[in-house]
Coordinates of C-alpha atoms (C1' of nucleotides) in Angstrom, one line a residue:
Chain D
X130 CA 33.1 6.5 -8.3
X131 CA 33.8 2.8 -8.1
X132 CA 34.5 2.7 -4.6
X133 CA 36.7 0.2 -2.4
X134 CA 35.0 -3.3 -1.9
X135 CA 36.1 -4.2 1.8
X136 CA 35.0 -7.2 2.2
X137 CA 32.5 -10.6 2.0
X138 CA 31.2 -13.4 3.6
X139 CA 30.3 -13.2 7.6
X140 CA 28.6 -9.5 6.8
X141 CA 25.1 -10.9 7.2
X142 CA 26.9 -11.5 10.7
X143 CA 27.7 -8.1 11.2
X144 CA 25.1 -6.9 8.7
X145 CA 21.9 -7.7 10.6
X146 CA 20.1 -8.7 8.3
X147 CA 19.7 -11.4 10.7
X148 CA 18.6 -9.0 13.1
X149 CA 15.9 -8.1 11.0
X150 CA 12.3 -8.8 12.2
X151 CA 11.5 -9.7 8.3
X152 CA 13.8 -12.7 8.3
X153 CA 13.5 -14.1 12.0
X154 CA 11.7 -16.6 10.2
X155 CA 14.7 -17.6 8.7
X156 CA 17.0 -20.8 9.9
X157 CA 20.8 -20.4 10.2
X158 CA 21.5 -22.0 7.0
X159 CA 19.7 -19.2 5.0
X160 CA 21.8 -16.6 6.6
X161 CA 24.8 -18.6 6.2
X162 CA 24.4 -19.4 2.4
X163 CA 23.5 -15.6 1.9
X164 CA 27.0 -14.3 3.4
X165 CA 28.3 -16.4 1.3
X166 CA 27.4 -14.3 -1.7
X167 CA 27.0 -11.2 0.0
X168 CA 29.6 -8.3 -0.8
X169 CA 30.0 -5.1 0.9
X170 CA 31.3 -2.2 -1.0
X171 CA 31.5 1.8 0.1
X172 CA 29.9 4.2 -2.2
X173 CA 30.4 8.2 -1.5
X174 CA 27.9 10.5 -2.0
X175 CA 26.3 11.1 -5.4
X176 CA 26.7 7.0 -6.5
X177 CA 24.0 5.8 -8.7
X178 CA 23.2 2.3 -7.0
X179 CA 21.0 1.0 -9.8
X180 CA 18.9 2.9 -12.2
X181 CA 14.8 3.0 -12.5
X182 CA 14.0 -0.6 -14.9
X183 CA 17.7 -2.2 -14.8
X184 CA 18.1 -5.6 -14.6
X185 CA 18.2 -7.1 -10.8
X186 CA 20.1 -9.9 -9.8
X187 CA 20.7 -8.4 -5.7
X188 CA 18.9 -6.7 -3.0
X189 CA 20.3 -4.2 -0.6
X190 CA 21.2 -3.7 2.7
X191 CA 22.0 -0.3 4.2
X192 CA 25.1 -0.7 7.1
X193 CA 25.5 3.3 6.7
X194 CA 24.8 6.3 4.8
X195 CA 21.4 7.2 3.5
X196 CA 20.1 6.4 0.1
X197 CA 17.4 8.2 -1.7
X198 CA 15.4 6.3 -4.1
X199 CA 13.9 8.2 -6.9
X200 CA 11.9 7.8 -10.5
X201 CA 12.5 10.3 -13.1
X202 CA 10.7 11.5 -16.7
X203 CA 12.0 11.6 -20.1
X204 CA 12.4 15.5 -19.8
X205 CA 14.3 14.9 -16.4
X206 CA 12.1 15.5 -13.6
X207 CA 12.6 13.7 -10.6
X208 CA 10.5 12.2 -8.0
X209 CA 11.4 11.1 -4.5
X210 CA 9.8 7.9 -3.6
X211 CA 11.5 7.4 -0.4
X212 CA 15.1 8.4 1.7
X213 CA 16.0 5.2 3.8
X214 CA 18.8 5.2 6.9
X215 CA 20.9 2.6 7.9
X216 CA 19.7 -0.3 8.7
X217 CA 16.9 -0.4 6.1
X218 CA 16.6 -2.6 3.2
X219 CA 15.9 -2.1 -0.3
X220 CA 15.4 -3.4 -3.9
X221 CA 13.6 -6.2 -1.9
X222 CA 10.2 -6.5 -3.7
X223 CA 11.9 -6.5 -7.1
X224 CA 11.6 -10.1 -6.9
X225 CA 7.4 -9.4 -7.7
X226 CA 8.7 -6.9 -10.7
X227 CA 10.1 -9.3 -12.8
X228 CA 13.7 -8.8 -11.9
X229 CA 13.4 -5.1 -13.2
X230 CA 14.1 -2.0 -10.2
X231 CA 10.9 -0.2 -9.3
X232 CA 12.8 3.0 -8.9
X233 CA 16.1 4.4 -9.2
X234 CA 18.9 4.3 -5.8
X235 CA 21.2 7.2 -5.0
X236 CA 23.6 7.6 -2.5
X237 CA 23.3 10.6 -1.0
X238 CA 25.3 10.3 2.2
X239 CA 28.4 8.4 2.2
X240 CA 27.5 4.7 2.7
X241 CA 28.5 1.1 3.0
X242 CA 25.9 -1.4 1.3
X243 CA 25.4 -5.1 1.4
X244 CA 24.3 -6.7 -1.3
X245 CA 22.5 -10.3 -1.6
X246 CA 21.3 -12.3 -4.6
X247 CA 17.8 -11.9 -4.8
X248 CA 17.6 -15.7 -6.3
X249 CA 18.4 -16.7 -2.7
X250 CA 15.7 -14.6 -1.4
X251 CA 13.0 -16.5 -4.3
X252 CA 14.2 -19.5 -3.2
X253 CA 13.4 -19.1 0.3
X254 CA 10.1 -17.6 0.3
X255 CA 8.8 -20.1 -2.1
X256 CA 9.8 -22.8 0.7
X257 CA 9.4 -20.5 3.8
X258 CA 6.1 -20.1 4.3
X259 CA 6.7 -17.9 7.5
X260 CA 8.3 -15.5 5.7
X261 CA 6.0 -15.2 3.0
X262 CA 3.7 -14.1 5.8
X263 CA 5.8 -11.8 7.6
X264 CA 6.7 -10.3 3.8
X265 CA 3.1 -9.7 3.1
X266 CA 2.3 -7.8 6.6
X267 CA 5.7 -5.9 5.9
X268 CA 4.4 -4.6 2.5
X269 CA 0.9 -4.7 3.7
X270 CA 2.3 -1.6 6.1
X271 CA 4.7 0.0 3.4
X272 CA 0.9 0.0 1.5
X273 CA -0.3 1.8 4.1
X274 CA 2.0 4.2 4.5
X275 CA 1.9 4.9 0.6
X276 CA -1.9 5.3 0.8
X277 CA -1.3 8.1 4.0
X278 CA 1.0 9.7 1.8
X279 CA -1.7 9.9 -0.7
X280 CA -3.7 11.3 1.7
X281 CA -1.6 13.7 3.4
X282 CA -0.7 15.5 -0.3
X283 CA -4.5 15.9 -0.6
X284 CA -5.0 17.2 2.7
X285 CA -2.3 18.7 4.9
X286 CA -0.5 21.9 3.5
X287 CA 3.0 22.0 3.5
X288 CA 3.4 23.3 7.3
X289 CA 0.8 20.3 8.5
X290 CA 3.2 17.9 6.4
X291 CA 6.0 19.2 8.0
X292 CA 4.9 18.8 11.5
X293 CA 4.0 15.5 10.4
X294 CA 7.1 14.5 9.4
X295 CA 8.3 16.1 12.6
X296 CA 5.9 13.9 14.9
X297 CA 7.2 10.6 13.3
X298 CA 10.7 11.3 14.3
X299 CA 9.8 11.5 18.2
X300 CA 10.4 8.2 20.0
X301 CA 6.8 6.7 20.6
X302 CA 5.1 7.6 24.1
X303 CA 7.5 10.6 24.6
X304 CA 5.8 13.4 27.0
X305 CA 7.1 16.9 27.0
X306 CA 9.6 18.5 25.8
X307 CA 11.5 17.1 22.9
X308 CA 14.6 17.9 20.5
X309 CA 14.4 16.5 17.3
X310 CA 17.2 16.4 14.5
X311 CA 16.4 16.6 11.0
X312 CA 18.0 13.0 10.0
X313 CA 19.3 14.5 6.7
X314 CA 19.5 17.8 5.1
X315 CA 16.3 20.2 4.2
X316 CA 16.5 20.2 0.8
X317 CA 16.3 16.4 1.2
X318 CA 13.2 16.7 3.8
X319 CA 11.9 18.7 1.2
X320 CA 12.2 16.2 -1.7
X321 CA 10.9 13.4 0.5
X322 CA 7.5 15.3 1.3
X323 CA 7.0 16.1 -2.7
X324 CA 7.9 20.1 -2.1
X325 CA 10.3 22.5 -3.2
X326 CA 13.1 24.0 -0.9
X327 CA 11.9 27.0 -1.3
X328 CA 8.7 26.2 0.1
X329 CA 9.8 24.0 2.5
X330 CA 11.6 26.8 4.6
X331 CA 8.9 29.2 3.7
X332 CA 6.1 26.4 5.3
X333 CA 8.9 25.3 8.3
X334 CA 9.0 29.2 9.3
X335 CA 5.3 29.3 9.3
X336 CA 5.1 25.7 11.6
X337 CA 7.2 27.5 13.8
X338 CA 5.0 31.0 14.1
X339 CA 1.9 28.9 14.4
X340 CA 2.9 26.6 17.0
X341 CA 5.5 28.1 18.8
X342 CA 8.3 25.5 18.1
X343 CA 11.8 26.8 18.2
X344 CA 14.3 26.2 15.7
X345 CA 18.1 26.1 15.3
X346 CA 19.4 25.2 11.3
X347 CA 18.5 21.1 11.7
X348 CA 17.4 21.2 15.5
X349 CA 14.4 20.9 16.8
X350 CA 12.4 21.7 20.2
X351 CA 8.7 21.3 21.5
X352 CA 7.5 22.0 24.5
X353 CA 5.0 19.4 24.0
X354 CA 4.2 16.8 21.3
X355 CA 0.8 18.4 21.2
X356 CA 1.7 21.6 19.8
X357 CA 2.6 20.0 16.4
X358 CA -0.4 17.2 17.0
X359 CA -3.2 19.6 17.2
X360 CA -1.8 21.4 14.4
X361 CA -0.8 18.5 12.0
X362 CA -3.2 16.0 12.9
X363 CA -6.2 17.8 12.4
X364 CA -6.0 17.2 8.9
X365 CA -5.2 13.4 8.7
X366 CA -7.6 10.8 9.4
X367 CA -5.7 8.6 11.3
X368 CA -5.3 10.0 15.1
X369 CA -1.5 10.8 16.8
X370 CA 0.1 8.3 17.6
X371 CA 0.4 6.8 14.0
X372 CA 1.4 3.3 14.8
X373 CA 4.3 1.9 13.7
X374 CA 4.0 3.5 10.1
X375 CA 7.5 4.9 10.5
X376 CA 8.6 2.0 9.3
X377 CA 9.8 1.1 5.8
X378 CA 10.9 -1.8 3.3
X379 CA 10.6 -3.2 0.1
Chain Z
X18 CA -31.2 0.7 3.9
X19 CA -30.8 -3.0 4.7
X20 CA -31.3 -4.5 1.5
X21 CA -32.9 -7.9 0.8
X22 CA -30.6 -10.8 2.0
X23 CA -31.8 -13.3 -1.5
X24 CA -28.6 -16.0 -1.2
X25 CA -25.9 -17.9 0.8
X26 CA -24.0 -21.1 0.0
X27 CA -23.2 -21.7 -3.6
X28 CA -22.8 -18.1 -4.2
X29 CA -18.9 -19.0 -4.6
X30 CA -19.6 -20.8 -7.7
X31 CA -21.4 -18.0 -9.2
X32 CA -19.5 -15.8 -7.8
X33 CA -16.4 -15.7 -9.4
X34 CA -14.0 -15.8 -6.6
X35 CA -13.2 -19.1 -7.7
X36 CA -12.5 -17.0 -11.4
X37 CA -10.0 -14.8 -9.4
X38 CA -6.7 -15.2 -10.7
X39 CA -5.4 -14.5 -7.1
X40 CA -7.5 -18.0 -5.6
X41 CA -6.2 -20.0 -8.6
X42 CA -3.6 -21.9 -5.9
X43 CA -6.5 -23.0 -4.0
X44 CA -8.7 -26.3 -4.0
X45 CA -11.9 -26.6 -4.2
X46 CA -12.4 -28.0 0.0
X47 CA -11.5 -24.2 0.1
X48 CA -14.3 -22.8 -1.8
X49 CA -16.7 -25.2 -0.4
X50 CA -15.8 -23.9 3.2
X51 CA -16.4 -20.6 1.9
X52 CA -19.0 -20.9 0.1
X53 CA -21.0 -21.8 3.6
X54 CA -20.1 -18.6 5.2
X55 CA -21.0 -16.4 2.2
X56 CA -23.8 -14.1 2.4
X57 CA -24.4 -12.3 -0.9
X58 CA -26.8 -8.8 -0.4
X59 CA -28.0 -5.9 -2.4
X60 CA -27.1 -3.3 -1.4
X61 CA -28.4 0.6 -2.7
X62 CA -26.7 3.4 -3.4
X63 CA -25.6 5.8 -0.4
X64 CA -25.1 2.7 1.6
X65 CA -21.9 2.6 3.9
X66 CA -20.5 -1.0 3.6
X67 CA -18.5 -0.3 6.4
X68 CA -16.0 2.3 8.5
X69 CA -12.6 3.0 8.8
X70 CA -11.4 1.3 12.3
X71 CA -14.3 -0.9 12.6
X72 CA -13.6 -4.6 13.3
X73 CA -13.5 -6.5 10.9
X74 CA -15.2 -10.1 10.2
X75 CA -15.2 -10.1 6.7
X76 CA -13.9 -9.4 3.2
X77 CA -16.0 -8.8 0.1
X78 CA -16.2 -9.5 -3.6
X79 CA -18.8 -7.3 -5.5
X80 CA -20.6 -8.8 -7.8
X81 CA -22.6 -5.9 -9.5
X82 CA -22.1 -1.9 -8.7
X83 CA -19.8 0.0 -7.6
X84 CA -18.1 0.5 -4.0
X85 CA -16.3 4.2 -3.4
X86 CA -13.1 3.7 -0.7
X87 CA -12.3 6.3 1.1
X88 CA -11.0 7.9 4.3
X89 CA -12.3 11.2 6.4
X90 CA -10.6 13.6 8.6
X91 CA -12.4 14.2 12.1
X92 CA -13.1 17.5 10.2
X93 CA -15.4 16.1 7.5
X94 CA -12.9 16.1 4.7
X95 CA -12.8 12.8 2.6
X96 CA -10.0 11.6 0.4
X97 CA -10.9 8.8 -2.1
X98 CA -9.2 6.1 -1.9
X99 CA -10.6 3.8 -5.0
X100 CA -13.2 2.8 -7.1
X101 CA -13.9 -0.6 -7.4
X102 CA -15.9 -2.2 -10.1
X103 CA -17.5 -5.9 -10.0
X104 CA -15.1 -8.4 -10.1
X105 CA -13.3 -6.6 -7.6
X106 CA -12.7 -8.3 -4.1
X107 CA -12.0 -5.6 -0.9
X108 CA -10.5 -5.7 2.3
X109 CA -8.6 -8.3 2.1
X110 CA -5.6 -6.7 3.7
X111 CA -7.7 -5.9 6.6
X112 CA -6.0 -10.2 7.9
X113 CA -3.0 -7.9 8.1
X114 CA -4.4 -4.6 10.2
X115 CA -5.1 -6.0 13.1
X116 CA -8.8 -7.0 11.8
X117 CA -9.6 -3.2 11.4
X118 CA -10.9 -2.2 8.1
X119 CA -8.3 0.2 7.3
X120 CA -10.6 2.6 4.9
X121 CA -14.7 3.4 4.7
X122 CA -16.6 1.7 1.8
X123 CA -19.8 2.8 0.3
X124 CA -22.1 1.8 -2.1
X125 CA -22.4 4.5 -5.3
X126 CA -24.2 2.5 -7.2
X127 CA -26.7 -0.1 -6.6
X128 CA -24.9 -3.4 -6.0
X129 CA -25.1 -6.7 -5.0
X130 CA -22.1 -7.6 -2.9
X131 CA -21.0 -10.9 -1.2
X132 CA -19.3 -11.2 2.1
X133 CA -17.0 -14.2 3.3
X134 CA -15.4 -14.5 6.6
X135 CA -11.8 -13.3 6.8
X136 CA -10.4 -16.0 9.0
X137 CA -11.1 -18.8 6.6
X138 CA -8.9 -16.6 4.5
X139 CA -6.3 -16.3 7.2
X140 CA -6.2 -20.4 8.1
X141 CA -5.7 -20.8 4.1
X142 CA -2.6 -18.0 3.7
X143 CA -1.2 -20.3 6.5
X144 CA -1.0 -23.5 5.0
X145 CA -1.1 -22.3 1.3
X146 CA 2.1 -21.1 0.4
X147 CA 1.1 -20.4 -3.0
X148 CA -2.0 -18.5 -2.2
X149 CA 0.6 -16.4 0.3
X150 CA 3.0 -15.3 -2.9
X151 CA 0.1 -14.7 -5.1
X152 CA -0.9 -12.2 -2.4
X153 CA 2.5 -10.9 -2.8
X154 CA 2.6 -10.1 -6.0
X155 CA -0.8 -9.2 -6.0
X156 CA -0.2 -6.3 -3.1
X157 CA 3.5 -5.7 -4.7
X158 CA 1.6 -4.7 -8.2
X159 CA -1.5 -2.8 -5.7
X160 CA 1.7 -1.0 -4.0
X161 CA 3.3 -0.1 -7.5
X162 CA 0.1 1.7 -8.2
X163 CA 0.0 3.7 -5.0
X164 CA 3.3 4.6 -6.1
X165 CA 2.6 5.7 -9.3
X166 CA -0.4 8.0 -8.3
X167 CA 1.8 9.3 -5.7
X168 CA 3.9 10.6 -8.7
X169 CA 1.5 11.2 -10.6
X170 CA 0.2 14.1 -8.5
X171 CA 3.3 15.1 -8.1
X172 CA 4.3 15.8 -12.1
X173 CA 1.3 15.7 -14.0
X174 CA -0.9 18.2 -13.9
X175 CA -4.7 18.0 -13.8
X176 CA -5.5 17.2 -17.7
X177 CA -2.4 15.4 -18.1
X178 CA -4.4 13.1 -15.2
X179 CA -7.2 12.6 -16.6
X180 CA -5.2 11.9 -20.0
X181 CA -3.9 9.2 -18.1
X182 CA -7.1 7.8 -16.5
X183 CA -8.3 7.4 -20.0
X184 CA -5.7 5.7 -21.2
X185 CA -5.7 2.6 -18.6
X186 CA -9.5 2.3 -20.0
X187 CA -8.2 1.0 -23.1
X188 CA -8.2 -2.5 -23.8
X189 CA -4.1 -3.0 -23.7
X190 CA -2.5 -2.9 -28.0
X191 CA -5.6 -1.1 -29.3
X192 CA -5.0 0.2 -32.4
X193 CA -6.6 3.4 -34.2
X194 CA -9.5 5.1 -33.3
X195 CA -10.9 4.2 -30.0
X196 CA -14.1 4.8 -28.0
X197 CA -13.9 5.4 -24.2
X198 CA -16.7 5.5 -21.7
X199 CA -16.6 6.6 -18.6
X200 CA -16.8 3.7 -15.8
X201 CA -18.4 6.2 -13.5
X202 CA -19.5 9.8 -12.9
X203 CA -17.6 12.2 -14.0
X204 CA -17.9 13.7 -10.3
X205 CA -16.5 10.3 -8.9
X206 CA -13.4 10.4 -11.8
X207 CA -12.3 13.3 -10.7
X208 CA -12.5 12.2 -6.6
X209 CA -10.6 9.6 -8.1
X210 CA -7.9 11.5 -9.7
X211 CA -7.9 13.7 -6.3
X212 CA -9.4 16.7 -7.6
X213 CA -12.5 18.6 -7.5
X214 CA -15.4 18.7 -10.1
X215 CA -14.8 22.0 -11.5
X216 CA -11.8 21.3 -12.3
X217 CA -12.0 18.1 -13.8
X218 CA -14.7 19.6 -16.0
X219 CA -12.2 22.4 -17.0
X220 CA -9.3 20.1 -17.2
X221 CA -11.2 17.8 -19.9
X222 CA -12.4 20.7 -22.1
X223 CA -9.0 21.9 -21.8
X224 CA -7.8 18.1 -22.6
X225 CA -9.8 17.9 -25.6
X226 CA -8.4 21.4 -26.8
X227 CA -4.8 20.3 -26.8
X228 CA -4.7 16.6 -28.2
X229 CA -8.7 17.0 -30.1
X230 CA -10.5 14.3 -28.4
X231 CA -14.0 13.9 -28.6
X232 CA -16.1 14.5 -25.6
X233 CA -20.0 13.4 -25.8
X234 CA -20.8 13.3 -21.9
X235 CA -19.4 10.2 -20.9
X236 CA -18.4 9.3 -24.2
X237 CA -15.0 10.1 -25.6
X238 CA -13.5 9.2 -29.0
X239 CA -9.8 9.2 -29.9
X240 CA -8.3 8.9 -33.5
X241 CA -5.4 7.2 -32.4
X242 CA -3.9 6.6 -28.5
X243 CA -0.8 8.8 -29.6
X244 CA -3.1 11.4 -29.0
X245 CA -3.2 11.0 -25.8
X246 CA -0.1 9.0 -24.9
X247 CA 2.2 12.1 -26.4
X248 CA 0.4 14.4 -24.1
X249 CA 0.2 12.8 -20.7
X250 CA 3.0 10.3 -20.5
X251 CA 5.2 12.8 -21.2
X252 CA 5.0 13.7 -17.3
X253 CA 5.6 10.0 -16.1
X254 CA 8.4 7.9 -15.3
X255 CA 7.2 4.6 -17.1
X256 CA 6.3 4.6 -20.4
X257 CA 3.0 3.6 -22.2
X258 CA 1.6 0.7 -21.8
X259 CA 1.9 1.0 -18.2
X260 CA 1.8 -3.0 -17.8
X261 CA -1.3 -3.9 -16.1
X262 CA -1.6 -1.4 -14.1
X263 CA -5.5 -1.3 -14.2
X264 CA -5.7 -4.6 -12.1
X265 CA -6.6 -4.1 -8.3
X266 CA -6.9 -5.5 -5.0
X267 CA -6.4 -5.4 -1.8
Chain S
dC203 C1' 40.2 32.5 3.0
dG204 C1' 37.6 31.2 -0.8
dA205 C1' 34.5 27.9 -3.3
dG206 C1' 30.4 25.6 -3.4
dG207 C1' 26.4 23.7 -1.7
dG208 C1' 22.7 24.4 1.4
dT209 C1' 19.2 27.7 2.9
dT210 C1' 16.6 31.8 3.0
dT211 C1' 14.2 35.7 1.1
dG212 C1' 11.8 38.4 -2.5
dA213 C1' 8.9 39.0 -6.5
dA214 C1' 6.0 37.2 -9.8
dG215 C1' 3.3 33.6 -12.1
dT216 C1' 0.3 29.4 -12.3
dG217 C1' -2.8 26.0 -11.2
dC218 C1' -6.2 24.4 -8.5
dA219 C1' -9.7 25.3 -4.9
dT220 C1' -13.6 27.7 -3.5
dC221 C1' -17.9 30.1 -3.8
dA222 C1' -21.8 31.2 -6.5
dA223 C1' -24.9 30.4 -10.0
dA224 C1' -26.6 28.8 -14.4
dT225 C1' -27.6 24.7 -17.2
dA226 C1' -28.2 20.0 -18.5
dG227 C1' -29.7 15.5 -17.4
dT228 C1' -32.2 11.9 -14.9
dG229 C1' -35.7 9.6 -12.4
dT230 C1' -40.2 10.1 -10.1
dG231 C1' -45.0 10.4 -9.5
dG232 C1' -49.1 12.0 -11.4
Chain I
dC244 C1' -46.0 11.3 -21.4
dC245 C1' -45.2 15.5 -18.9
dA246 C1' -43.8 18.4 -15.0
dC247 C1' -41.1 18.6 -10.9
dA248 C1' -37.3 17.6 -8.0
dC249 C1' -33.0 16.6 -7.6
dT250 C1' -28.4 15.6 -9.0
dA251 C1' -24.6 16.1 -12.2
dT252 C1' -22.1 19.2 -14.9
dT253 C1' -20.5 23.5 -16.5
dT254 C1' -19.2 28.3 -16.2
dG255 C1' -17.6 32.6 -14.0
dA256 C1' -15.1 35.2 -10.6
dT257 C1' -11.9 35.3 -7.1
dG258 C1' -8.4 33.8 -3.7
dC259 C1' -4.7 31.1 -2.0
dA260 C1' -0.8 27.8 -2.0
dC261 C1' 2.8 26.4 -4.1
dT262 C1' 6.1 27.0 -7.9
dT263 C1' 9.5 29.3 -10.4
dC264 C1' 13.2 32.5 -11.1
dA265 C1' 16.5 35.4 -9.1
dA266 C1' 19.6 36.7 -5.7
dA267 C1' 21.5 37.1 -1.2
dC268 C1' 23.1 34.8 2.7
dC269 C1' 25.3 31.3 5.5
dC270 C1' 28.0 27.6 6.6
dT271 C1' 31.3 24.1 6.0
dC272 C1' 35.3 22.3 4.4
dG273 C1' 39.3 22.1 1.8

DNA sequence: CGAGGGTTTGAAGTGCATCAAATAGTGTGG
DNA sequence: CCACACTATTTGATGCACTTCAAACCCTCG
């Protein structure tokens, strides 16, 4: 579906990706010759973005919607690498691939996406020394976070991951009780943390029997963040509050 | 065991850090200035470089041996993080963690290691642009790897891994038969690979059943790479020569 | 109201982990 | 150079967690 292109220019204005603590390096002029090539378009759900190994001339900028970004096998099998919200970006580290996608992009919630010519973004960080830096910490983290993934595979069972996930969703410092909402649907949840949908409910029904969490369809309510800490975090070896690691890029 | 301190100064030249395609951007005043701050010791096997969460002063390039990375749970449990040979540098991403080393390292086999401060690294990344993008790609390429043994676990299963382990040990367009050796105990191969030694022992007899490999202990002999490439890359999302893949860093 | 996707539940199978024990291999001191 | 001690590796038996296949249920939205 070849969805309606709404409009240009000004959207790194609107877009944010001025707002963006990556590019507050950046001087007016970058943002301004960016909009200039920058292009908007709406894609409904189901939209192939870019495919796995494609040729990449732009980077992406979520305004709304979700997009799950995925690898897949000869014989089909798909993996989720990641499902990013609004206001994320993506496609950016292509620039270190040699102009080739790292993964494949599909819309799976109605969305509007930015797009930018990742020459522009070359340009700068070869001159922008500042943003180099702030590039390197940013994927420095998304390393990081890749390397707790890892880890949690190895070591947390599927309930453990669950409450894991769970934990990162709550606003940091919160004391307790707490709702949270799934931010997309199950199956999706499921996907992200490398499980089946089956087992997620199974492992989600268990979470809730072992720590007494209540839940109701995508809603849900602790008494107290420790419930799911003690259970979760026991088998992770970074402790609770996992700092600032539910934040994503590249 | 605190090894024999035998050398400072100079050690750069010998070293090799100079030889590191990643330092290629930067003169020799930055060598020099190094080269007075590095202390090179031996270190013996069992020896525990340093912890997750400490603070962290320095990075390290090892020279001879072999340094285990790895993470543990409160519990006890440990998840391997890497293997690094000699002519490997480590923590270097520790300048972007807050100056905590963000994984254990040990010593499992005897080696000699050199140490250099971490903030003359910091003061370069400032001023040296191109040092800052070689990083860049350098932890882009380290990221892409994460990724890829992320998916890895995911899809293949446990020979299918190993398959894959051996194949990154051959030189890259080898040709007809081909003889592998082990870089490591087969124990530490299969912490690698994330999974236990019983069933990395049963995984490679059950390897060498399907594609008719050769095993002499750490020895293995292929007649040709197809072999091995049909039966493990089947389950993978890039296809075979995974482009240099085997560097690390970081 | 009905269609279709999301979600749950059941039953069965598979792969890896775990525990236990035997065997092979390696380095050490005598 | 040999015997011992210790570690690495293999093998067997069993259990558990997750997957897979199948089917029912539920919910939303046209």
């Amino acid at each position: 579906m070849q969805d309606c292109i709404y409009t240009a220019a000004e959207s790194v204005e609107r877009s944010g990706l001025k707002g963006l603590p990556l590019f507050k390096a950046c001087q007016d002029s970058f943002f301004q010759k960016m909009a200039k090539r920058a292009l908007t378009q709406k894609h409904s759900k189901g939209k192939i973005l870019f495919l796995h190994g494609d040729e990449a001339r732009y980077f992406y900028f979520i305004q709304k919607g979700l997009v799950r970004l995925f690898r897949e096998t000869l014989d089909g099998s798909q993996v989720t690498v990641d499902i990013l919200p609004a206001g994320q970006v993506l496609a950016l580290r292509t620039i270190f691939e040699d102009d080739l996608y790292p993964y494949s992009a599909e819309i799976v919630e109605n969305a509007e996406i930015t797009s930018y010519p990742l020459s522009y973004l070359k340009d700068e960080i070869q001159t922008n020394n500042t943003l180099a830096l702030n590039m390197l910490s940013s994927m420095s983290r998304c390393k990081r976070r890749k390397e707790q993934e890892i880890e949690h595979r190895e070591i947390q069972n599927a309930p453990q991951r669950i409450g894991c996930f769970l934990l990162r969703l709550i606003p940091q410092n919160k004391e307790g009780p707490v709702t949270i909402h799934l931010p997309y649907d199950k199956t999706l949840v499921a996907a992200r943390l490398g499980m089946q949908p089956e087992t997620f409910s199974r492992a989600l029904s268990k979470l809730k029997r072992e720590t007494g969490i209540k839940i109701k369809g995508a809603t849900i309510e602790l008494d107290t963040v420790q419930q799911l800490v003690q259970f979760s975090c026991a088998a992770c070896s970074s402790e609770f509050p996992c700092k600032d690691l539910q934040q994503r890029e590249f």
